[in-house]
Amino acid sequence: MATITLPEAEVQNSKSTATKYVYSFGGGHADGNGKMKDVLGGKGAGLAEMTNAGLPVPPGFTIQTEACREYMRGSLSKAVDQQMNDALAQFEALQGQKLGAGENPLLVSVRSGAKFSMPGMMDTILNLGLNDKSVEALAKRSNNPRFAADSYRRLIQMFGNVVLDVEKSAFDEVFEAKKRQKKAKLDTDLDAKALEEVIAEYKKVVKKHAHRDFPQDPREQLVMARDAVFRSWQNDRAKHYRRINNIDDMLGTAVNVQAMVFGNLGETSGTGVGFTRNPATGTKEFYGEFLMNAQGEDVVAGIRTPVHISELEKIMPDVYNQLRDITTRLEKHYRDMQDFEFTIQEGKLYMLQTRNGKRTGLAAVRVAIQMVEEGLISKEEAIFRVEPNQLYDFLVPRLDEKKTKIEVLATGLPASPGAAVGQIVFTADEAVVKAGHGAKKNPVILVRAETTPEDIQGMEVAAGILTSRGGMTSHAAVVTRGMGKCCVAGAGDISVDEKKREMRVKGQTFREGDWISLDGTTGRVIKGQLDTIPPKADDPELLKLMGWAEPFRTMKVRANADIPRDAIQARAFGAEGIGLCRTEHMFFGEKKIGHMRAMILADNEKDRRAALKKLLPLQREDFAGVFKAMDGLPVTIRTLDPPLHEFLPRREELMVDIALLSSYSAKQKKDLLANYKDYGVKAAGDLKRILPGLLARVEQLHEFNPMLGHRGCRLGITYPEITEMQARAIFEAAVDCSKKGIKVFPEVMIPLTATLKEMANQAAIVRRVADEVFKEKGIKVDYLVGTMIELPRAALVADEIAREAEFFSFGTNDLTQTTFGFSRDDVNKVLPTYLAEGILKQDPFAALDQEGVGQLVKIATERGRKTRPTLKVGICGEHGGEPSSVEFCYKVGLNYVSCSPFRVLTARLAAAQAAASDKLKVEGGRTK
Ligand code: ADP
Ligand code: MG
Ligand code: MG
């Protein structure tokens, strides 16, 4: 840190006079430019850049983000007002108009715009400057009283809602009532007189809810609107969006004040939005929607159905060609796909926004490749045009959109990716009935206003879920993402009538049994029964992009897989080994659990060994399967980790059964036999004899805090014969496979060590058994013995542990748990508050806590390698597939990351990007 030599007060003064808070744009010149997103926000930077490029942009000025930060600190400096007044004066001179005054009043929009676009998070105010007087002037000047009244009522509505916090519905009720009264179908059917009545009632709404009048002074309107935009940075929606997208809370938003252009001036005016390429598929086509005689949000609000952009070519060919021309230039200029907004005022085109467009993973990959082929970007840049998490889109089924012309009914939130096609049902029970079983299986889409935990069963059987309410973290969204099931949430244009069993959208009614298709990747709800394309990671374009990225990658990517099927899957996605093969899952198999239970119940070593002997061949078979699947690649197998009581019946259930045994009917007793057959119960009469003994053993094993209890290497140390058996199974399998020509590289991993002696104890067993097996079979295989680092103590004494351990693998789930002292099963009681309060920025179980847990990873790696320079180090927690954590692992020099099979692609790209940005010295130039 540099030393501060000026007294605090002086620093502040000199800063506020020197800071340029307001940047003008207009008349072919802008103070700022497109690179200044930090200062001007994305929107302001885009407006400046377009102005400088000579494009038709309505003029105005941008109040920079520093003003917002000052506002948040409660210290907005006077210079902001001064500079704003100066800019406004200059702006008025340029326009030859006065804000909200005179015969030709200047009207403006007040628009928020942060560095990263936060769609729908903050609201814009249009037509600012209108009041009871200027609305008259506008009517006269435009010779269109209806237009003037429509603009004014919109201002009161937006200002009332955004600035004065009046509920939207209060205005909607007035408007809808007026439409009903006048028998108007569309908003545009209301005439000037009707709109004037609406205005009068809107003013009453403001007075009633905000306890003040709608401000008539245009300057007051402007200052209030500006401050409301600053405040909106802190609203819950905005905070939430920043959290899930990992955007810094301290950035603040800029405010853009811009001359209004009117799309609602009649049939030669209109407004629209578009993309230079298709953001869902990446196809190179002009893509967008517009509405004639409409303003701002009408296109997205869904009150009227917008028209495909291609129609504009027929209505106004010149404007269409100009728009194409401009947007093509913008794309070339920014060297990325653009998302733009435009307005046509009486046949003249204006550009209102341009930015790098958000896109699906599919589109991201395609657009990147196309742009390389078009010579727009280099292959190195292309690597960064795809967010690693987006590759998940390639691993879920997709809609086949090539064959038919599709009709999008509504667009909701892309809550859980993939595609689902099915018949509508409206309740969870119907879903269960209609979905059927086996050969009679029938895909259904569960359509609800929102889901609750009671819907779980229906959600499980449904092919996809559609809700009309709720956000990205609604019940439907969260549950489906966990299930890996397609979900579109919060499709507000759809009204779901659960009583009538109807869904209405776009003037159409859908009933139970009607077919719809969902695209959870883009949030689209599509009419009818589309085909789906199954997931595959062999998409030629994906392979091409990975082919550019992969040469940069230096860190290996492995997968966590317990069974051959998962191992094969992981390998298909490019896994270069197994980083974690958990053996406990193997014991739960039909044939094995009985022997496992017998082993646990044995009260002496001899009986335990007898049970373990029966498990040995079964384990050997499991390991052989995994070795075979990973022929030529390393496989890390972890010795038994969970506490033994997990394999036995629950204590409470046993107590209940014992207490009620005498009152159970013969039938109930018979049912119990199956539950207890592994414990030697053959006939009903055995229950009374055996259950109390079983309970006694369960009591013995009972722990108050099993996660910190008798588990991990502590098991193998207290019951060495378990480790012995597992080591024997591993090496016998390895030797057998090797004899068959399969290349095996077993790595035996001891869990939960904290001390050198624990490691030495278990390593000695493994090495002894290896030697025995090699001697018996007359052949040797290369292997390693290492440990999982999941306790802070292990990280701190890693130099000691590395004397015995030939590799480390960070079990960051447990390491996070033990470092924070958070139980990962209970943390959700605390986490929502912690996130909302900003105490934690992210869930540390999802993204590695680099400051704390990450330090332990770093320390352990350094200390371990000091003792053993060749130490292989990896990570096998959930974090191994999370891009920011992967980048961290690269930075601290890990040899590999290991993650679940479906995240292997993501980890590969994240690891390649980390290395590439290091090598190319570029700051990850990703699209945010
Ligand atoms: P968002 O970030 O939510 O898109 P915007 O500030 O871009 O908000 O504006 C919302 C809508 O209002 C957009 O359709 C935009 O084109 C329109 N709009 C904004 N400013 C003006 C203006 N000066 N003249 C006409 N329309 C405008
Ligand atoms: Mg916009
Ligand atoms: Mg663990």
Tab-separated table of N, CA and C in Angstrom, residues 653-670 672 676 687 691:
chain	number	residue	atom	x	y	z
A	653	GLU	N	-35.121	-45.866	14.643
A	653	GLU	CA	-36.021	-46.866	14.053
A	653	GLU	C	-35.952	-48.195	14.805
A	654	LEU	N	-34.726	-48.558	15.141
A	654	LEU	CA	-34.534	-49.805	15.887
A	654	LEU	C	-35.267	-49.749	17.231
A	655	MET	N	-35.138	-48.621	17.908
A	655	MET	CA	-35.790	-48.468	19.222
A	655	MET	C	-37.298	-48.607	19.081
A	656	VAL	N	-37.841	-47.997	18.047
A	656	VAL	CA	-39.285	-48.081	17.821
A	656	VAL	C	-39.691	-49.538	17.568
A	657	ASP	N	-38.948	-50.217	16.709
A	657	ASP	CA	-39.290	-51.599	16.397
A	657	ASP	C	-39.253	-52.487	17.647
A	658	ILE	N	-38.241	-52.250	18.476
A	658	ILE	CA	-38.136	-53.074	19.692
A	658	ILE	C	-39.307	-52.788	20.639
A	659	ALA	N	-39.605	-51.506	20.787
A	659	ALA	CA	-40.681	-51.123	21.708
A	659	ALA	C	-42.035	-51.670	21.258
A	660	LEU	N	-42.265	-51.683	19.941
A	660	LEU	CA	-43.586	-52.063	19.444
A	660	LEU	C	-43.695	-53.525	19.054
A	661	LEU	N	-42.587	-54.231	19.160
A	661	LEU	CA	-42.544	-55.600	18.644
A	661	LEU	C	-43.712	-56.452	19.122
A	662	SER	N	-43.988	-56.383	20.421
A	662	SER	CA	-45.032	-57.251	20.974
A	662	SER	C	-46.412	-56.912	20.439
A	663	SER	N	-46.602	-55.660	19.987
A	663	SER	CA	-47.930	-55.292	19.488
A	663	SER	C	-48.057	-55.443	17.970
A	664	TYR	N	-46.947	-55.768	17.287
A	664	TYR	CA	-47.005	-55.922	15.830
A	664	TYR	C	-47.831	-57.144	15.442
A	665	SER	N	-48.583	-57.022	14.345
A	665	SER	CA	-49.315	-58.177	13.813
A	665	SER	C	-48.344	-59.115	13.103
A	666	ALA	N	-48.845	-60.277	12.778
A	666	ALA	CA	-47.999	-61.266	12.099
A	666	ALA	C	-47.491	-60.703	10.779
A	667	LYS	N	-48.367	-59.981	10.114
A	667	LYS	CA	-47.990	-59.426	8.798
A	667	LYS	C	-46.870	-58.390	8.952
A	668	GLN	N	-47.047	-57.532	9.985
A	668	GLN	CA	-46.025	-56.509	10.218
A	668	GLN	C	-44.679	-57.139	10.548
A	669	LYS	N	-44.742	-58.200	11.315
A	669	LYS	CA	-43.490	-58.885	11.688
A	669	LYS	C	-42.819	-59.451	10.454
A	670	LYS	N	-43.654	-59.960	9.555
A	670	LYS	CA	-43.107	-60.551	8.336
A	670	LYS	C	-42.375	-59.479	7.517
A	672	LEU	N	-40.927	-56.960	8.673
A	672	LEU	CA	-39.677	-56.620	9.364
A	672	LEU	C	-38.542	-57.570	9.020
A	676	TYR	N	-34.275	-56.887	8.494
A	676	TYR	CA	-33.232	-57.357	9.413
A	676	TYR	C	-32.582	-58.660	8.991
A	687	LEU	N	-36.655	-62.076	15.927
A	687	LEU	CA	-36.613	-60.621	16.114
A	687	LEU	C	-36.328	-60.246	17.561
A	691	LEU	N	-32.779	-58.239	17.822
A	691	LEU	CA	-32.820	-56.772	17.756
A	691	LEU	C	-32.154	-56.061	18.939
